[in-house]
Structures are given as C-alpha cells and as structure tokens.
PDB file of C-alpha atoms and ligand atoms in Angstrom:
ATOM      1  CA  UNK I  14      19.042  33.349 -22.957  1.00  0.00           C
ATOM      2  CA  UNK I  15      15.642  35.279 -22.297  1.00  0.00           C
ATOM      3  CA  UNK I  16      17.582  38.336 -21.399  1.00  0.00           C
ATOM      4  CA  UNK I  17      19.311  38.505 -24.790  1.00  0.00           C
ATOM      5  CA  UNK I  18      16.650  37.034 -27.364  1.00  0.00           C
ATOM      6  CA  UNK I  19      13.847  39.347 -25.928  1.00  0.00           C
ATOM      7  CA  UNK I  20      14.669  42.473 -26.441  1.00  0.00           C
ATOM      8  CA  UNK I  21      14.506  41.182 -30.332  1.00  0.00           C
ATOM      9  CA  UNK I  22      11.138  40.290 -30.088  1.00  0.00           C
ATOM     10  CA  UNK I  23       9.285  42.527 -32.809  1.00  0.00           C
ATOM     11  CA  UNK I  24       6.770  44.952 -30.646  1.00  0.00           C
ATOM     12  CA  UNK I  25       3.481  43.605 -32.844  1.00  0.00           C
ATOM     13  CA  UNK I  26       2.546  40.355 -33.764  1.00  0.00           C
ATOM     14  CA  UNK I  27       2.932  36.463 -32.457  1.00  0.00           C
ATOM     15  CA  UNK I  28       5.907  35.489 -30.747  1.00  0.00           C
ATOM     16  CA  UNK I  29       6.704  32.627 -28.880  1.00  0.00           C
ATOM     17  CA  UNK I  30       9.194  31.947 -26.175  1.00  0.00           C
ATOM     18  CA  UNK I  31       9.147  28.543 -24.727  1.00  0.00           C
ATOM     19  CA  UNK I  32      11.473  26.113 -22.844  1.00  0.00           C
ATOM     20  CA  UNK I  33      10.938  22.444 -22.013  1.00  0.00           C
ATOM     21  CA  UNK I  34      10.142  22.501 -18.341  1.00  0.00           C
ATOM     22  CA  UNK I  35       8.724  18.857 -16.584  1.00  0.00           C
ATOM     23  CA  UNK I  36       5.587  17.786 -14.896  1.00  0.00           C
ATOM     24  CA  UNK I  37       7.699  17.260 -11.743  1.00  0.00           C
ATOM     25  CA  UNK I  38       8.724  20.900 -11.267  1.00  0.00           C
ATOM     26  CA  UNK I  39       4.669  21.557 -10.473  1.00  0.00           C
ATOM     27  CA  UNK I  40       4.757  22.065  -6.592  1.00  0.00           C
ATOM     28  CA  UNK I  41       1.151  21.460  -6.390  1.00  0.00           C
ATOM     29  CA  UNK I  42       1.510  17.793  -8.757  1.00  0.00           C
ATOM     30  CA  UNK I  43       3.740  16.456  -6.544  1.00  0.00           C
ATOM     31  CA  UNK I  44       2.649  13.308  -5.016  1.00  0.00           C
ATOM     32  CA  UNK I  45       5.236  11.096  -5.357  1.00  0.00           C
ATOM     33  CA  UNK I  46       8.441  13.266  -3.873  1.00  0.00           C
ATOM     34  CA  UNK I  47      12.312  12.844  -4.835  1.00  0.00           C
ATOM     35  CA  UNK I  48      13.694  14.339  -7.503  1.00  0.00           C
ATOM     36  CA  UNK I  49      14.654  17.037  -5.455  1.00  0.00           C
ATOM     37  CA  UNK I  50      17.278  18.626  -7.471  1.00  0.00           C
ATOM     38  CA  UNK I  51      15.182  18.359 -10.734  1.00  0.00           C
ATOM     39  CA  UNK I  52      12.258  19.296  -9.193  1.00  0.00           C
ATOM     40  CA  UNK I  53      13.478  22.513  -7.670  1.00  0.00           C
ATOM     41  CA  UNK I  54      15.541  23.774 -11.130  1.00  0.00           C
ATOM     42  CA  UNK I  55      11.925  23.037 -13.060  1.00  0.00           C
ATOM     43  CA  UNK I  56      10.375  24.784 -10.566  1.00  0.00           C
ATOM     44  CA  UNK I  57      12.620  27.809 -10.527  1.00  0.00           C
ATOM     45  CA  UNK I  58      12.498  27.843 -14.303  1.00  0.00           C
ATOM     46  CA  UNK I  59       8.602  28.404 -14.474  1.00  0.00           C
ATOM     47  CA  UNK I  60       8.889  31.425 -11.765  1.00  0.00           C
ATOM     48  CA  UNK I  61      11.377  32.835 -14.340  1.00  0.00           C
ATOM     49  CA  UNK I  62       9.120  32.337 -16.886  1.00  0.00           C
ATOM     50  CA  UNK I  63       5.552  33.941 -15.355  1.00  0.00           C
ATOM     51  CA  UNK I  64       7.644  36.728 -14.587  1.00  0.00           C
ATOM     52  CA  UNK I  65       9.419  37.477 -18.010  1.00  0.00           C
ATOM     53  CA  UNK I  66       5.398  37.033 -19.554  1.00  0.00           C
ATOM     54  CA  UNK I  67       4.512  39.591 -17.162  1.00  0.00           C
ATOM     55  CA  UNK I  68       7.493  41.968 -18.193  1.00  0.00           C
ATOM     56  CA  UNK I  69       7.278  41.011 -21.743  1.00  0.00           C
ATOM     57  CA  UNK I  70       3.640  41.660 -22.183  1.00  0.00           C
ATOM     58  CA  UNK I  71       4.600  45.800 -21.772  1.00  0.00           C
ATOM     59  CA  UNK I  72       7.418  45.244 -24.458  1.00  0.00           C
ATOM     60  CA  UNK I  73       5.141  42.711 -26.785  1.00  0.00           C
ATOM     61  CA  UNK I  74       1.732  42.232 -26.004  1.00  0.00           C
ATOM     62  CA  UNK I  75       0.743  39.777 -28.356  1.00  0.00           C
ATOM     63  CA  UNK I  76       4.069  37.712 -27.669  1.00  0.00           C
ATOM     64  CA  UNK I  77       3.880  34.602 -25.824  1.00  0.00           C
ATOM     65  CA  UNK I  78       5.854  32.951 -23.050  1.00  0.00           C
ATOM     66  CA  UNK I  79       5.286  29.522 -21.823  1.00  0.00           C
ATOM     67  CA  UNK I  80       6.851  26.263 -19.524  1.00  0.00           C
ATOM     68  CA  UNK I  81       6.043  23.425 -21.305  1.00  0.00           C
ATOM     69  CA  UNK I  82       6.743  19.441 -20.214  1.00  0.00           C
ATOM     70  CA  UNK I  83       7.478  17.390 -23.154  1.00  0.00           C
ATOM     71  CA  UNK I  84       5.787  14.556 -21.645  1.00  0.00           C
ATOM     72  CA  UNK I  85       7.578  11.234 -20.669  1.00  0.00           C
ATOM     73  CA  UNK I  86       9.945  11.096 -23.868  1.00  0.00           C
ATOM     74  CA  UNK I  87      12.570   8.251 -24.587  1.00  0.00           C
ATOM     75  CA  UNK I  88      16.227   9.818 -24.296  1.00  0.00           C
ATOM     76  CA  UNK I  89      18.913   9.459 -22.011  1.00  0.00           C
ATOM     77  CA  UNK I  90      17.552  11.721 -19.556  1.00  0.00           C
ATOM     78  CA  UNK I  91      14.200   9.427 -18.855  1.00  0.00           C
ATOM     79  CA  UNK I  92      16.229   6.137 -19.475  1.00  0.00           C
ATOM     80  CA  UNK I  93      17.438   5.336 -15.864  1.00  0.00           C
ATOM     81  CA  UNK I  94      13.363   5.144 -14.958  1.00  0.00           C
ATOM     82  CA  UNK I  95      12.130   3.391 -17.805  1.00  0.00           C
ATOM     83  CA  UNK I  96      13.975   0.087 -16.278  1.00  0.00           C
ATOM     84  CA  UNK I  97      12.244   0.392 -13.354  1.00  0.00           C
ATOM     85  CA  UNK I  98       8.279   0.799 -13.028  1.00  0.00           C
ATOM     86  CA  UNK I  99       8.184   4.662 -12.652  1.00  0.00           C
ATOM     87  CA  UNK I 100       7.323   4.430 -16.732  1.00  0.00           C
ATOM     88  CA  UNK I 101       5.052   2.364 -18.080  1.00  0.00           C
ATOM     89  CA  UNK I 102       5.487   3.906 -21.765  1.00  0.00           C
ATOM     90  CA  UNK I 103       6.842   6.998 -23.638  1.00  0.00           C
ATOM     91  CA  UNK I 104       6.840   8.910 -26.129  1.00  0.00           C
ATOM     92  CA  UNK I 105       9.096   9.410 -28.899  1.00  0.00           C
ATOM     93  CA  UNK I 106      10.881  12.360 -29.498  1.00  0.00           C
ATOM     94  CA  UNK I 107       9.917  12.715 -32.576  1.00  0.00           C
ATOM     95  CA  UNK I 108       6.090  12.749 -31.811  1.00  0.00           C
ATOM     96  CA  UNK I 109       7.005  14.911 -28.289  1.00  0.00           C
ATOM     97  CA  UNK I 110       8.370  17.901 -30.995  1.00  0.00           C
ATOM     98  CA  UNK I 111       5.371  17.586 -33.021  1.00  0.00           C
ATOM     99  CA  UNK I 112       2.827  17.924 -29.990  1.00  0.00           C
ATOM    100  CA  UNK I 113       4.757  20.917 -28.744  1.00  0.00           C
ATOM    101  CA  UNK I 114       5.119  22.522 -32.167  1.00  0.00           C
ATOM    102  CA  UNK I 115       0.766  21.693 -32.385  1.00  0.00           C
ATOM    103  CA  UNK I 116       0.304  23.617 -29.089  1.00  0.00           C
ATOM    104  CA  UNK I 117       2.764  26.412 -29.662  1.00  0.00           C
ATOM    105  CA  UNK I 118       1.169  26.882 -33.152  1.00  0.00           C
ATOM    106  CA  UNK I 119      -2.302  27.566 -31.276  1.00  0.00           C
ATOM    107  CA  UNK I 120      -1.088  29.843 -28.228  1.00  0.00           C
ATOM    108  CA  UNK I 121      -2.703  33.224 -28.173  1.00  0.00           C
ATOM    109  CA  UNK I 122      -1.004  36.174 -25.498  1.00  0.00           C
ATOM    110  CA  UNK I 123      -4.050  35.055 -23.337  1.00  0.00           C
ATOM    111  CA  UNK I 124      -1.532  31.672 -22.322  1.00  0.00           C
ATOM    112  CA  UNK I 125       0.904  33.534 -21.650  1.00  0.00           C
ATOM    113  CA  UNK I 126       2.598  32.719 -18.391  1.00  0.00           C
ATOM    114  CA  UNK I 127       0.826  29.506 -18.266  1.00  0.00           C
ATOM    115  CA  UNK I 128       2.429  26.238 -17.692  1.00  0.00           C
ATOM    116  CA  UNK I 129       1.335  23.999 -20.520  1.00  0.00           C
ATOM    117  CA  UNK I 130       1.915  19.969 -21.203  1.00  0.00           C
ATOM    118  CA  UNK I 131       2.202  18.058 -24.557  1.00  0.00           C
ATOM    119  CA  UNK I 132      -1.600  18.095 -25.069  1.00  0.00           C
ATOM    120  CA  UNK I 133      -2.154  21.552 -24.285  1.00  0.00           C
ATOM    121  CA  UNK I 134      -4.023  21.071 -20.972  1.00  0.00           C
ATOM    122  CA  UNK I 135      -2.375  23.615 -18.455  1.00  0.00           C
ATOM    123  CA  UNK I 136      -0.093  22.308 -15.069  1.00  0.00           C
ATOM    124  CA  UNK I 137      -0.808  24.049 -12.315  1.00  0.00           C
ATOM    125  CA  UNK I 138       2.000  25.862 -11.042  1.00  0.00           C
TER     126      UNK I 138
HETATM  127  N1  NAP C   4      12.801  12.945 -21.430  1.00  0.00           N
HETATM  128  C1  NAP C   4      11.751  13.217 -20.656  1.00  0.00           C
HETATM  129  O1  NAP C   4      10.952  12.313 -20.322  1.00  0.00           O
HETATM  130  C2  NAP C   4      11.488  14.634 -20.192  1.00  0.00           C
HETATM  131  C3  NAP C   4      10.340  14.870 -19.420  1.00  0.00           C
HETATM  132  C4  NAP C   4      10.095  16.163 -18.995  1.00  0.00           C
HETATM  133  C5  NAP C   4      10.942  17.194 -19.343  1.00  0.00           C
HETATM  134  N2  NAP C   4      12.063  16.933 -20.085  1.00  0.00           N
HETATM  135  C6  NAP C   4      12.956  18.060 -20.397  1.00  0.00           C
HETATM  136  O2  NAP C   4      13.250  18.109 -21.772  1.00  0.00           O
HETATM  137  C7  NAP C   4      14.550  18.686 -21.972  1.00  0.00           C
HETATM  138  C8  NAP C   4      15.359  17.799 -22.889  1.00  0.00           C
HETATM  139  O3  NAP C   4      15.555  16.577 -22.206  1.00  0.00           O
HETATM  140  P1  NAP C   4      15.912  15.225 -22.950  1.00  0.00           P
HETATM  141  O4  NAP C   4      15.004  14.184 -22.408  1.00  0.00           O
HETATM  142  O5  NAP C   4      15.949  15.439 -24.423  1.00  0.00           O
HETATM  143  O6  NAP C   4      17.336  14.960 -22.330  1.00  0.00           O
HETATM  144  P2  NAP C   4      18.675  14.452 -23.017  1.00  0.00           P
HETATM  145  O7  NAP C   4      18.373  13.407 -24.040  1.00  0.00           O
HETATM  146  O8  NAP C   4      19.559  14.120 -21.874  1.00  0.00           O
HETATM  147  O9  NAP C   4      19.204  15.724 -23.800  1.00  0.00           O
HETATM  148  C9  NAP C   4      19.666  16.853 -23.103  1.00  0.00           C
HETATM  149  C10 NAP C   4      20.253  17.798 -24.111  1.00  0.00           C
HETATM  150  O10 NAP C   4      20.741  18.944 -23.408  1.00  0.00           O
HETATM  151  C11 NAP C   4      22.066  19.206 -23.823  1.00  0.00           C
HETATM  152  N3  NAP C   4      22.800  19.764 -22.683  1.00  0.00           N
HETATM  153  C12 NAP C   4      22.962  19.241 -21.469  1.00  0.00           C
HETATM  154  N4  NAP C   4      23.700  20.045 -20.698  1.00  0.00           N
HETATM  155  C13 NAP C   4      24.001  21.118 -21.455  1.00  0.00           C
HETATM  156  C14 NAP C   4      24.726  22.305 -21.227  1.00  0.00           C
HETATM  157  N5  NAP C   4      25.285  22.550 -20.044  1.00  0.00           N
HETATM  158  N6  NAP C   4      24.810  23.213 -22.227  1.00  0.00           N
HETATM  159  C15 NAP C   4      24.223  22.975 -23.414  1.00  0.00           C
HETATM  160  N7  NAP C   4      23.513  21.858 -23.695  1.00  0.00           N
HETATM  161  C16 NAP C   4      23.412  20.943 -22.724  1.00  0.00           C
HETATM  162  C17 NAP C   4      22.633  17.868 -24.240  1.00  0.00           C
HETATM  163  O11 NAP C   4      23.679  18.068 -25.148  1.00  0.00           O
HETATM  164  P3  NAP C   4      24.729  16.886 -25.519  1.00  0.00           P
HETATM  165  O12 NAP C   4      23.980  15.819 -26.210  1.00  0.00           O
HETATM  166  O13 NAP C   4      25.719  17.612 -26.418  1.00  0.00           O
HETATM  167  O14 NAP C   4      25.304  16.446 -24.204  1.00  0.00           O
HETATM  168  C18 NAP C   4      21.421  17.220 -24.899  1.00  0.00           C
HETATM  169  O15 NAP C   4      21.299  17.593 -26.256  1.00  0.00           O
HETATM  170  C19 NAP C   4      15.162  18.854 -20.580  1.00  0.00           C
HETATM  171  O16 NAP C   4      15.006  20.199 -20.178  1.00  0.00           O
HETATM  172  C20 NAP C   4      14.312  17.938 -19.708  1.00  0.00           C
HETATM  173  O17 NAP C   4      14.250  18.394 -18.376  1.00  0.00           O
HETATM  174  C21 NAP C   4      12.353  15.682 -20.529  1.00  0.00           C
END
C-alpha cells in the first residue's frame, strides 16, 4: 500500500500515514512471550514503517508516518483472550477510532517514525 499511496503525498503540508500495529509487536515490551506469529508480523510492520518516515521525510518533510496499537479493542480478533484472564477490559471500537483520530490530529513531522499507542504515549520499538 505505502509504495503506491506515497508517491501521492503532496510535497508541503501535513500528511499522515498510519497503520494499526499492537503493543505485542514491541521487542523490548515483551514480558509475557507467545504470540509468536503476531508478534513477529507487528514487529516487521514497524521496521517498514521507521524506514518509509525516513525515506518519506526527503519526498515530504512535514508528512507523517506512524505504528500505532489501537489498544485492547473488542472484535473478533481480541475475542479468543477476553474469555480467559489475559483481558481484564477493552475498549470499544468506536472509542479506539476516536483516540487514534485525537492523536493523529496532533502529530507534527517531529513523531514521525515513532511508535505511538491510543493515548499518545510512544512504545518503544
Ligand atoms: N482488537 C485488538 O485488541 C487489537 C489490539 C492491537 C492491535 N490490533 C490491530 O488492529 C487491526 C484491526 O484488528 P481488529 O481487532 O479490528 O480485528 P478484526 O475485527 O478481526 O478485523 C480485521 C479486519 O481485517 C480485514 N481483513 C483480514 N484479512 C484481510 C485481508 N487479507 N485483506 C483485506 N482485509 C482483511 C477483515 O475483513 P473481513 O471482515 O471482511 O474479514 C476485518 O475487517 C489489526 O491490524 C490488529 O492487529 C487490534
């Protein structure tokens, strides 16, 4: 997708590209292990990300590219763990979108490359 929507990002001004990564892609925030196919896809998708800011920063340099996790959201994807005692609560989609949308609204081309969660508080790679 990146390699044909960025060469349509407009040279001046704010842009945003940003894909829902998780939490448990972060090989430093993992504690708890597993996952190890989901983990290593997340993970794989935020190197592809800090490397498209860095080569769309000399295309666009006020555009912005981020990873962000969605936090723990109820959908099919999270509802094989809520059962269990992995998740204690989450959120709805509805309120997930409107946290994202909230941090992508204030992202500058200083975050870009960062990896970023629902609250805007940055995951360390
Ligand atoms: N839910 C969470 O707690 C959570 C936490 C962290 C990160 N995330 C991330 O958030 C994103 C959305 O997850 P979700 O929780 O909303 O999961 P979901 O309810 O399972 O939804 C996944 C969506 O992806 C679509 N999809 C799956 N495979 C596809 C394919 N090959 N081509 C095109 N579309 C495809 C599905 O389409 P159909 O409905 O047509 O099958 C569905 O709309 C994922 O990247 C997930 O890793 C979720």
């Amino acid at each position: 997708m990146a390699k044909h929507v960025l060469p349509l990002v407009p040279k001046a001004g704010k842009s945003v590209f940003a894909v829902l990564s998780a939490r448990v892609g972060s090989i430093e925030d993992n504690r708890l292990g597993g996952w190890y196919g989901y983990r290593a896809s997340k993970a794989a998708l935020n190197q592809f990300m800090r490397t498209i800011a860095i080569e769309l920063s000399r295309q666009s340099p006020e555009a912005v590219c981020v990873a962000l996790h969605p936090g723990t959201v109820d959908t099919a994807l999270s509802h094989p763990f809520q059962a269990g005692i992995k998740i204690k609560k989450a959120f709805s989609p509805a309120y997930s979108a409107e946290r994202l949308l909230a941090v992508t609204d204030a992202l500058t081309a200083t975050h870009s490359g960062q990896f970023l969660a629902w609250d805007g508080r940055p995951i360390p790679f």
